[in-house]
Tab-separated table of C-alpha atoms in Angstrom:
chain	number	residue	atom	x	y	z
A	1	UNK	CA	-0.947	39.505	6.556
A	2	UNK	CA	2.852	38.748	5.453
A	3	UNK	CA	3.416	35.354	3.599
A	4	UNK	CA	5.852	32.904	5.177
A	5	UNK	CA	9.256	32.847	3.612
A	6	UNK	CA	9.739	30.958	0.239
A	7	UNK	CA	11.914	28.204	2.016
A	8	UNK	CA	9.092	27.344	4.490
A	9	UNK	CA	6.360	27.340	1.986
A	10	UNK	CA	8.419	24.961	-0.299
A	11	UNK	CA	9.008	22.664	2.809
A	12	UNK	CA	5.337	22.607	3.411
A	13	UNK	CA	4.605	22.012	-0.202
A	14	UNK	CA	6.744	18.985	-0.411
A	15	UNK	CA	5.007	17.096	2.578
A	16	UNK	CA	1.430	18.157	1.045
A	17	UNK	CA	2.424	17.115	-2.362
A	18	UNK	CA	4.766	14.310	-2.049
A	19	UNK	CA	1.831	11.583	-1.996
A	20	UNK	CA	0.386	12.927	-5.437
A	21	UNK	CA	3.900	13.213	-7.180
A	22	UNK	CA	5.363	10.032	-5.766
A	23	UNK	CA	1.830	8.154	-6.823
A	24	UNK	CA	1.498	9.416	-10.326
A	25	UNK	CA	5.350	9.118	-10.863
A	26	UNK	CA	4.753	5.144	-9.922
A	27	UNK	CA	1.772	4.849	-12.121
A	28	UNK	CA	3.544	6.291	-14.878
A	29	UNK	CA	6.320	4.074	-14.527
A	30	UNK	CA	3.910	1.127	-14.178
A	31	UNK	CA	2.358	2.018	-17.665
A	32	UNK	CA	5.691	2.422	-19.358
A	33	UNK	CA	8.008	-0.107	-17.475
A	34	UNK	CA	5.880	-2.261	-15.295
A	35	UNK	CA	7.145	-2.966	-11.355
A	36	UNK	CA	8.846	-6.204	-10.445
A	37	UNK	CA	7.014	-9.167	-11.991
A	38	UNK	CA	4.096	-7.355	-13.010
A	39	UNK	CA	4.668	-6.178	-16.714
A	40	UNK	CA	3.875	-2.746	-18.201
A	41	UNK	CA	0.312	-2.247	-19.202
A	42	UNK	CA	-1.651	0.634	-20.849
A	43	UNK	CA	-4.361	2.481	-18.948
A	44	UNK	CA	-7.576	0.688	-18.193
A	45	UNK	CA	-6.106	-2.759	-18.268
A	46	UNK	CA	-4.762	-5.304	-15.886
A	47	UNK	CA	-1.114	-6.208	-15.509
A	48	UNK	CA	-0.949	-9.610	-13.712
A	49	UNK	CA	2.089	-10.971	-11.899
A	50	UNK	CA	1.954	-14.750	-12.638
A	51	UNK	CA	4.341	-16.101	-9.714
A	52	UNK	CA	4.618	-15.735	-5.889
A	53	UNK	CA	7.521	-13.754	-4.803
A	54	UNK	CA	10.762	-15.465	-3.591
A	55	UNK	CA	14.293	-14.667	-2.714
A	56	UNK	CA	14.999	-13.478	-6.357
A	57	UNK	CA	12.527	-10.863	-5.704
A	58	UNK	CA	14.601	-7.870	-4.588
A	59	UNK	CA	11.688	-5.498	-3.254
A	60	UNK	CA	11.383	-4.173	-0.011
A	61	UNK	CA	9.043	-6.194	2.191
A	62	UNK	CA	7.275	-7.782	-0.889
A	63	UNK	CA	4.657	-10.515	0.473
A	64	UNK	CA	4.782	-14.144	-0.275
A	65	UNK	CA	0.978	-14.569	0.394
A	66	UNK	CA	-0.629	-13.114	-2.796
A	67	UNK	CA	-0.234	-12.573	-6.367
A	68	UNK	CA	-0.766	-9.182	-7.677
A	69	UNK	CA	-3.317	-7.843	-10.552
A	70	UNK	CA	-2.698	-4.126	-10.900
A	71	UNK	CA	-4.299	-1.921	-13.202
A	72	UNK	CA	-3.687	2.043	-13.985
A	73	UNK	CA	-7.049	3.891	-14.497
A	74	UNK	CA	-7.821	6.748	-16.550
A	75	UNK	CA	-11.282	7.731	-16.782
A	76	UNK	CA	-11.063	10.572	-19.259
A	77	UNK	CA	-12.364	7.894	-21.674
A	78	UNK	CA	-15.647	8.142	-19.504
A	79	UNK	CA	-16.952	5.180	-17.642
A	80	UNK	CA	-15.266	1.835	-17.183
A	81	UNK	CA	-16.649	-1.623	-16.329
A	82	UNK	CA	-14.877	-3.733	-13.890
A	83	UNK	CA	-15.903	-7.668	-14.080
A	84	UNK	CA	-14.833	-9.790	-11.238
A	85	UNK	CA	-15.346	-13.711	-11.584
A	86	UNK	CA	-16.580	-15.649	-8.469
A	87	UNK	CA	-13.912	-16.943	-6.299
A	88	UNK	CA	-15.406	-19.732	-4.145
A	89	UNK	CA	-13.660	-19.483	-0.933
A	90	UNK	CA	-10.329	-17.821	-2.117
A	91	UNK	CA	-9.458	-14.486	-0.339
A	92	UNK	CA	-9.166	-11.669	-2.752
A	93	UNK	CA	-9.235	-7.706	-2.660
A	94	UNK	CA	-9.382	-5.127	-5.375
A	95	UNK	CA	-8.169	-1.900	-3.663
A	96	UNK	CA	-9.177	1.525	-5.448
A	97	UNK	CA	-6.580	4.401	-4.848
A	98	UNK	CA	-6.972	8.043	-6.308
A	99	UNK	CA	-4.076	10.090	-7.530
A	100	UNK	CA	-3.619	11.590	-3.890
A	101	UNK	CA	-3.456	7.966	-2.543
A	102	UNK	CA	-6.605	7.801	-0.768
A	103	UNK	CA	-8.006	4.417	-0.358
A	104	UNK	CA	-11.562	5.161	-1.564
A	105	UNK	CA	-13.280	1.697	-2.408
A	106	UNK	CA	-12.793	-1.958	-1.854
A	107	UNK	CA	-14.071	-4.874	-3.928
A	108	UNK	CA	-13.410	-8.458	-2.666
A	109	UNK	CA	-13.967	-10.964	0.098
A	110	UNK	CA	-14.323	-8.718	2.970
A	111	UNK	CA	-16.006	-5.881	1.291
A	112	UNK	CA	-18.558	-7.357	-1.338
A	113	UNK	CA	-18.088	-11.313	-1.012
A	114	UNK	CA	-16.724	-13.781	-3.291
A	115	UNK	CA	-19.696	-13.682	-5.835
A	116	UNK	CA	-19.349	-12.502	-9.446
A	117	UNK	CA	-19.926	-8.973	-10.133
A	118	UNK	CA	-19.962	-5.788	-12.388
A	119	UNK	CA	-18.802	-2.355	-11.120
A	120	UNK	CA	-19.208	0.910	-13.082
A	121	UNK	CA	-16.110	3.153	-12.480
A	122	UNK	CA	-16.941	6.846	-13.410
A	123	UNK	CA	-14.953	10.163	-13.259
A	124	UNK	CA	-15.538	12.766	-11.046
A	125	UNK	CA	-18.829	14.727	-11.923
A	126	UNK	CA	-20.303	11.898	-14.047
A	127	UNK	CA	-23.948	12.152	-14.472
A	128	UNK	CA	-25.598	9.247	-15.911
A	129	UNK	CA	-27.659	5.670	-15.545
A	130	UNK	CA	-26.134	2.698	-13.847
A	131	UNK	CA	-27.082	-0.504	-15.489
A	132	UNK	CA	-29.076	-3.039	-13.596
A	133	UNK	CA	-27.012	-5.433	-11.328
A	134	UNK	CA	-23.948	-3.029	-11.518
A	135	UNK	CA	-22.442	-1.396	-8.690
A	136	UNK	CA	-21.545	2.292	-9.127
A	137	UNK	CA	-18.026	3.490	-8.039
A	138	UNK	CA	-17.141	7.261	-8.193
A	139	UNK	CA	-13.410	7.945	-8.657
A	140	UNK	CA	-12.252	10.944	-6.646
A	141	UNK	CA	-9.734	11.893	-9.471
A	142	UNK	CA	-9.879	11.072	-13.024
A	143	UNK	CA	-6.458	9.225	-12.632
A	144	UNK	CA	-5.996	6.265	-10.157
A	145	UNK	CA	-4.906	2.692	-9.669
A	146	UNK	CA	-6.527	-0.611	-8.811
A	147	UNK	CA	-4.309	-3.088	-6.952
A	148	UNK	CA	-5.636	-6.512	-6.811
A	149	UNK	CA	-4.445	-9.302	-4.627
A	150	UNK	CA	-5.100	-13.017	-4.937
A	151	UNK	CA	-4.379	-15.406	-2.125
A	152	UNK	CA	-2.064	-18.259	-3.214
A	153	UNK	CA	-0.862	-21.026	-1.234
A	154	UNK	CA	1.882	-22.293	-3.273
A	155	UNK	CA	3.085	-22.870	-7.113
A	156	UNK	CA	0.649	-25.797	-7.518
A	157	UNK	CA	-2.266	-23.091	-6.805
A	158	UNK	CA	-0.987	-20.592	-9.302
A	159	UNK	CA	-3.084	-22.134	-12.298
A	160	UNK	CA	-6.240	-21.563	-10.405
A	161	UNK	CA	-5.152	-17.913	-9.652
A	162	UNK	CA	-4.327	-17.316	-13.203
A	163	UNK	CA	-7.771	-18.407	-14.520
A	164	UNK	CA	-9.246	-15.829	-11.724
A	165	UNK	CA	-6.960	-13.184	-13.202
A	166	UNK	CA	-7.868	-13.876	-16.808
A	167	UNK	CA	-11.545	-13.343	-16.055
A	168	UNK	CA	-11.088	-10.018	-14.382
A	169	UNK	CA	-11.477	-7.349	-16.807
A	170	UNK	CA	-11.856	-3.627	-17.424
A	171	UNK	CA	-13.891	-2.360	-20.517
A	172	UNK	CA	-14.370	1.156	-21.431
A	173	UNK	CA	-18.089	1.820	-22.437
A	174	UNK	CA	-16.704	4.112	-25.242
A	175	UNK	CA	-13.997	1.909	-26.747
A	176	UNK	CA	-12.922	4.164	-29.328
A	177	UNK	CA	-11.878	6.911	-26.774
A	178	UNK	CA	-8.161	7.165	-25.954
A	179	UNK	CA	-6.788	7.948	-22.530
A	180	UNK	CA	-5.326	11.302	-21.867
A	181	UNK	CA	-2.953	10.246	-19.337
A	182	UNK	CA	-0.837	12.496	-17.108
A	183	UNK	CA	-0.155	16.132	-18.282
A	184	UNK	CA	3.424	16.687	-19.043
A	185	UNK	CA	5.501	18.925	-16.633
A	186	UNK	CA	7.689	21.390	-18.465
A	187	UNK	CA	11.032	19.434	-19.302
A	188	UNK	CA	13.097	22.642	-19.207
A	189	UNK	CA	12.596	23.002	-15.328
A	190	UNK	CA	15.698	22.264	-13.457
A	191	UNK	CA	15.881	18.755	-12.082
A	192	UNK	CA	16.059	19.877	-8.480
A	193	UNK	CA	12.794	21.894	-8.916
A	194	UNK	CA	10.880	19.369	-10.894
A	195	UNK	CA	9.103	18.181	-8.046
A	196	UNK	CA	7.270	21.807	-7.640
A	197	UNK	CA	6.566	21.611	-11.371
A	198	UNK	CA	4.906	18.263	-11.199
A	199	UNK	CA	2.808	19.553	-8.147
A	200	UNK	CA	1.739	22.444	-10.074
A	201	UNK	CA	0.749	20.495	-13.270
A	202	UNK	CA	-0.816	17.455	-11.645
A	203	UNK	CA	-2.597	19.078	-8.688
A	204	UNK	CA	-4.460	21.337	-11.089
A	205	UNK	CA	-5.279	18.203	-13.339
A	206	UNK	CA	-6.358	16.088	-10.367
A	207	UNK	CA	-7.449	18.589	-7.667
A	208	UNK	CA	-7.510	17.696	-4.113
A	209	UNK	CA	-10.411	17.227	-1.778
A	210	UNK	CA	-12.165	20.349	-0.953
A	211	UNK	CA	-10.778	20.277	2.503
A	212	UNK	CA	-7.302	20.624	1.345
A	213	UNK	CA	-7.763	23.537	-1.486
A	214	UNK	CA	-7.245	26.422	1.019
A	215	UNK	CA	-3.974	24.505	2.151
A	216	UNK	CA	-2.964	24.242	-1.622
A	217	UNK	CA	-3.981	27.873	-2.333
A	218	UNK	CA	-1.425	29.107	0.209
A	219	UNK	CA	1.454	27.790	-1.896
A	220	UNK	CA	0.366	30.387	-4.438
A	221	UNK	CA	3.284	32.621	-3.559
A	222	UNK	CA	5.769	29.731	-4.701
A	223	UNK	CA	3.893	29.048	-7.950
A	224	UNK	CA	2.087	26.004	-7.162
A	225	UNK	CA	-1.242	27.230	-8.202
A	226	UNK	CA	-0.180	29.182	-11.364
A	227	UNK	CA	-1.769	28.024	-14.677
A	228	UNK	CA	-0.209	28.227	-17.972
A	229	UNK	CA	3.681	28.427	-18.303
A	230	UNK	CA	5.880	27.288	-15.515
A	231	UNK	CA	6.971	29.626	-13.156
A	232	UNK	CA	10.163	27.783	-12.400
A	233	UNK	CA	12.102	28.919	-15.380
A	234	UNK	CA	14.588	31.788	-15.306
A	235	UNK	CA	14.205	32.290	-11.734
A	236	UNK	CA	15.983	34.864	-9.928
A	237	UNK	CA	19.048	32.859	-8.155
A	238	UNK	CA	17.884	33.776	-4.549
A	239	UNK	CA	14.511	32.532	-5.189
A	240	UNK	CA	15.680	29.443	-6.726
A	241	UNK	CA	18.144	28.930	-3.912
A	242	UNK	CA	15.097	29.284	-1.334
A	243	UNK	CA	13.052	26.912	-3.299
A	244	UNK	CA	15.719	24.209	-3.344
A	245	UNK	CA	16.604	24.892	0.400
A	246	UNK	CA	12.760	24.472	1.259
A	247	UNK	CA	12.572	21.054	-0.664
A	248	UNK	CA	15.431	19.899	1.067
A	249	UNK	CA	14.020	20.693	4.328
A	250	UNK	CA	10.775	19.080	3.420
A	251	UNK	CA	12.598	16.007	2.728
A	252	UNK	CA	14.455	15.857	5.942
A	253	UNK	CA	10.845	16.400	7.819
A	254	UNK	CA	9.580	13.564	6.067
A	255	UNK	CA	12.478	11.288	6.696
A	256	UNK	CA	12.099	12.274	10.581
A	257	UNK	CA	8.501	11.487	10.425
A	258	UNK	CA	8.971	8.043	9.101
A	259	UNK	CA	11.537	7.297	11.983
A	260	UNK	CA	8.824	8.439	14.260
A	261	UNK	CA	6.345	5.839	12.805
A	262	UNK	CA	3.412	7.865	11.822
A	263	UNK	CA	0.033	5.846	12.432
A	264	UNK	CA	2.235	3.015	14.014
A	265	UNK	CA	1.294	1.771	17.446
A	266	UNK	CA	2.781	-0.888	19.899
A	267	UNK	CA	5.995	-1.262	21.807
A	268	UNK	CA	7.450	-4.695	20.760
A	269	UNK	CA	5.606	-5.317	17.617
A	270	UNK	CA	4.891	-2.209	15.427
A	271	UNK	CA	1.293	-2.380	14.324
A	272	UNK	CA	0.544	-0.279	11.209
A	273	UNK	CA	-3.102	0.089	12.289
A	274	UNK	CA	-3.627	3.797	11.366
A	275	UNK	CA	-0.934	4.459	8.678
A	276	UNK	CA	-3.686	4.849	6.005
A	277	UNK	CA	-6.499	6.643	8.006
A	278	UNK	CA	-5.921	10.011	6.015
A	279	UNK	CA	-8.975	9.813	3.893
A	280	UNK	CA	-11.908	11.665	5.311
A	281	UNK	CA	-13.969	12.403	2.350
A	282	UNK	CA	-14.414	9.566	-0.244
A	283	UNK	CA	-16.202	6.448	0.887
A	284	UNK	CA	-17.418	4.260	-2.231
A	285	UNK	CA	-18.176	0.549	-1.746
A	286	UNK	CA	-16.233	-1.437	0.702
A	287	UNK	CA	-14.401	1.850	2.435
A	288	UNK	CA	-15.422	2.294	6.088
A	289	UNK	CA	-16.752	5.736	6.773
A	290	UNK	CA	-15.842	5.146	10.488
A	291	UNK	CA	-14.145	7.708	13.148
A	292	UNK	CA	-11.899	4.819	14.137
A	293	UNK	CA	-10.076	5.077	10.723
A	294	UNK	CA	-9.978	8.613	10.404
A	295	UNK	CA	-6.894	11.042	11.540
A	296	UNK	CA	-8.910	14.165	12.810
A	297	UNK	CA	-5.916	16.611	13.282
A	298	UNK	CA	-5.305	18.351	9.850
A	299	UNK	CA	-1.489	18.620	10.253
A	300	UNK	CA	-1.123	15.301	11.452
A	301	UNK	CA	-3.096	14.011	8.558
A	302	UNK	CA	-0.956	15.640	5.973
A	303	UNK	CA	2.225	14.238	7.457
A	304	UNK	CA	0.621	10.563	7.911
A	305	UNK	CA	-0.152	10.581	4.149
A	306	UNK	CA	3.508	11.452	3.135
A	307	UNK	CA	4.610	8.829	5.453
A	308	UNK	CA	2.214	6.216	4.054
A	309	UNK	CA	3.017	7.080	0.555
A	310	UNK	CA	6.902	7.024	1.075
A	311	UNK	CA	6.968	4.037	3.218
A	312	UNK	CA	4.060	1.965	1.986
A	313	UNK	CA	2.445	3.129	-1.405
A	314	UNK	CA	-0.676	1.213	-1.979
A	315	UNK	CA	-1.134	-0.409	1.348
A	316	UNK	CA	-4.413	-1.385	2.640
A	317	UNK	CA	-6.558	0.063	5.560
A	318	UNK	CA	-5.957	-2.148	8.535
A	319	UNK	CA	-9.508	-3.281	8.366
A	320	UNK	CA	-8.729	-4.976	5.179
A	321	UNK	CA	-5.179	-6.228	6.017
A	322	UNK	CA	-3.264	-5.312	9.372
A	323	UNK	CA	0.511	-5.335	9.346
A	324	UNK	CA	2.972	-5.972	12.316
A	325	UNK	CA	6.850	-5.746	12.369
A	326	UNK	CA	9.267	-6.797	15.079
A	327	UNK	CA	12.973	-6.152	15.325
A	328	UNK	CA	13.755	-7.363	18.777
A	329	UNK	CA	13.569	-10.529	20.970
A	330	UNK	CA	12.091	-10.454	24.533
A	331	UNK	CA	15.136	-8.920	25.987
A	332	UNK	CA	15.430	-6.162	23.604
A	333	UNK	CA	18.148	-7.539	21.569
A	334	UNK	CA	18.077	-7.309	17.783
A	335	UNK	CA	16.917	-10.446	16.223
A	336	UNK	CA	19.859	-12.548	14.651
A	337	UNK	CA	20.100	-15.664	12.764
A	338	UNK	CA	23.053	-16.719	15.032
A	339	UNK	CA	20.332	-17.799	17.800
A	340	UNK	CA	17.246	-19.818	17.840
A	341	UNK	CA	14.034	-18.300	18.931
A	342	UNK	CA	10.244	-19.426	19.263
A	343	UNK	CA	7.139	-17.559	18.738
A	344	UNK	CA	4.168	-19.069	20.564
A	345	UNK	CA	0.917	-18.001	19.202
A	346	UNK	CA	-1.758	-18.723	21.851
A	347	UNK	CA	-4.265	-18.281	20.478
A	348	UNK	CA	-3.417	-17.842	16.908
A	349	UNK	CA	-4.315	-14.220	15.275
A	350	UNK	CA	-8.234	-13.905	15.061
A	351	UNK	CA	-8.797	-13.152	11.200
A	352	UNK	CA	-11.738	-14.047	8.751
A	353	UNK	CA	-9.332	-14.511	6.099
A	354	UNK	CA	-5.838	-15.802	6.712
A	355	UNK	CA	-2.550	-14.823	8.782
A	356	UNK	CA	1.188	-15.305	8.125
A	357	UNK	CA	4.671	-14.286	9.235
A	358	UNK	CA	7.120	-13.589	6.606
A	359	UNK	CA	10.786	-13.318	7.125
A	360	UNK	CA	12.914	-10.387	5.830
A	361	UNK	CA	16.612	-9.822	5.899
A	362	UNK	CA	18.028	-6.582	7.170
A	363	UNK	CA	18.729	-3.790	6.217
A	364	UNK	CA	17.171	-4.556	2.744
A	365	UNK	CA	13.923	-6.158	3.946
A	366	UNK	CA	14.321	-8.834	1.143
A	367	UNK	CA	12.952	-12.405	1.371
A	368	UNK	CA	15.474	-14.939	2.451
A	369	UNK	CA	16.708	-17.887	0.667
A	370	UNK	CA	16.609	-21.028	2.424
A	371	UNK	CA	17.012	-24.773	1.990
A	372	UNK	CA	13.355	-25.694	2.091
A	373	UNK	CA	12.035	-22.390	0.049
A	374	UNK	CA	9.641	-21.530	2.906
A	375	UNK	CA	9.653	-17.548	3.005
A	376	UNK	CA	6.654	-17.191	5.291
A	377	UNK	CA	4.634	-19.380	7.646
A	378	UNK	CA	1.003	-19.181	8.590
A	379	UNK	CA	-2.421	-20.874	8.809
A	380	UNK	CA	-2.326	-22.137	5.124
A	381	UNK	CA	1.122	-23.758	5.645
A	382	UNK	CA	0.793	-27.530	5.116
A	383	UNK	CA	2.152	-29.861	7.985
A	384	UNK	CA	2.313	-27.554	10.752
A	385	UNK	CA	1.879	-29.176	14.287
A	386	UNK	CA	-0.302	-27.562	16.811
A	387	UNK	CA	-0.824	-27.975	20.251
A	388	UNK	CA	-3.987	-29.731	21.785
A	389	UNK	CA	-5.304	-26.655	22.535
A	390	UNK	CA	-4.759	-25.032	19.248
A	391	UNK	CA	-1.772	-23.000	19.908
A	392	UNK	CA	1.256	-22.924	17.546
A	393	UNK	CA	4.807	-22.462	18.558
A	394	UNK	CA	7.001	-21.486	15.651
A	395	UNK	CA	10.649	-22.063	15.593
A	396	UNK	CA	12.781	-19.121	14.058
A	397	UNK	CA	16.545	-20.039	13.358
A	398	UNK	CA	19.008	-20.021	10.545
A	399	UNK	CA	20.016	-23.607	11.137
A	400	UNK	CA	17.428	-26.283	10.445
A	401	UNK	CA	16.232	-27.761	13.567
A	402	UNK	CA	16.407	-31.421	14.312
A	403	UNK	CA	13.316	-31.899	16.386
A	404	UNK	CA	10.481	-33.028	14.066
A	405	UNK	CA	7.869	-30.777	15.530
A	406	UNK	CA	10.245	-27.723	15.243
A	407	UNK	CA	11.306	-28.635	11.708
A	408	UNK	CA	7.491	-28.747	10.708
A	409	UNK	CA	6.896	-25.335	12.345
A	410	UNK	CA	10.273	-23.641	11.022
A	411	UNK	CA	10.474	-20.358	9.793
A	412	UNK	CA	14.038	-20.186	8.201
A	413	UNK	CA	16.084	-16.964	9.158
A	414	UNK	CA	19.278	-15.390	7.489
A	415	UNK	CA	22.517	-15.781	9.182
A	416	UNK	CA	22.658	-11.907	10.199
A	417	UNK	CA	19.947	-9.597	11.407
A	418	UNK	CA	16.356	-9.959	10.334
A	419	UNK	CA	12.760	-8.513	10.955
A	420	UNK	CA	9.703	-10.604	10.566
A	421	UNK	CA	6.482	-9.227	9.444
A	422	UNK	CA	2.963	-10.413	10.716
A	423	UNK	CA	0.172	-10.161	8.068
A	424	UNK	CA	-3.507	-10.410	9.159
A	425	UNK	CA	-5.952	-10.493	6.117
A	426	UNK	CA	-9.552	-9.273	7.161
A	427	UNK	CA	-8.623	-8.953	10.886
A	428	UNK	CA	-11.337	-9.371	13.523
A	429	UNK	CA	-12.113	-6.831	15.902
A	430	UNK	CA	-9.482	-7.903	18.665
A	431	UNK	CA	-6.622	-7.369	16.281
A	432	UNK	CA	-8.071	-3.628	15.529
A	433	UNK	CA	-8.639	-2.703	19.038
A	434	UNK	CA	-5.476	-4.273	20.314
A	435	UNK	CA	-7.224	-6.617	22.830
A	436	UNK	CA	-5.296	-9.377	20.862
A	437	UNK	CA	-1.757	-8.922	21.717
A	438	UNK	CA	0.978	-10.560	19.538
A	439	UNK	CA	3.348	-12.414	21.893
A	440	UNK	CA	7.095	-11.319	22.128
A	441	UNK	CA	9.777	-13.608	20.275
A	442	UNK	CA	11.970	-15.582	22.839
A	443	UNK	CA	15.312	-16.618	22.429
A	444	UNK	CA	15.864	-20.326	23.374
């Protein structure tokens, strides 16, 4: 059987390998530089953001609901113990993500409750005894990341969150062991072929799930499975050109798939209910082994995984947090701060934790500066005025409303185009099965 052309294999390898390369690049950058308000931190320790995001945070769709605690994990040192403190009635989640971006475990309010707990994190193939009163969590790959989120109401609530962050620890059982980290790609490889070199080196260090190994082997003709010295040095010009062309085609395919909204449902509100459903193999504590959250089609799964990494790296499964975006009003017109709108929630979203609507500018999707420093509105916002039946009407406008009720329920908008995002933490079944329908936004 004849192998596909080199360019075609390169394009396929880009979609296949993008999550691994993009994720490990992000983890490496986190260790060296930090991200946003989260400072750099070594492997097996937490980096704690200490503030809620505001309009100074120029990051795409950053949330204003939680404060982050993020830990790059390298289990080349052997088992590491995670300790979490009791959190009383505060929502939190520790999300575990492997090198290939599989969400394979959750610790937190929904998954394990708010009690104090200890968890033994172990590398692939580990054989040993788990201490009493400790929950075992097996990592599919030696390197991964824990993304923690703590619900935080406002600046006055930060001190309590900081205390919880400081009590959350990672401790290697072998304290003298040093993390190996990521193996280094050959720096002599041309920059426009470095993706393939990273995929080659990192996929061998952090093997994919068994179901994906045949697909990875199919890229042997372009060197992805080559051990030892890089096959991307001193290439024949025609072969190098074909590889570059194929990688460009893969990038275009990923861009097209993102526009199509892989894993997104809904016509007005775009709900990301199945964007992160590509993990079919690894289900540790808190991760649901449920057919409703599995993409069965193998080709669709690979594309969805790449889209999720590009558009929402380190995002949660919908059963942990469901996200919905909206761009247009009930007439189909783009939402714009020149107008005044209402969003009537009757009933409000059914959740076990909390919900919020956050305002973002377009096209950057940044938080919007406003005179009352309100970047989101939700069931934790103080002073909201509900109807007698519990319904809530949110006023959305750039100009501050004069009516007291509208002012109390005001979500400030920028003066141009905008896109709100609804977040529903620990959503109840009606959100997931879409029997709860988010209403349209009406221009008044």
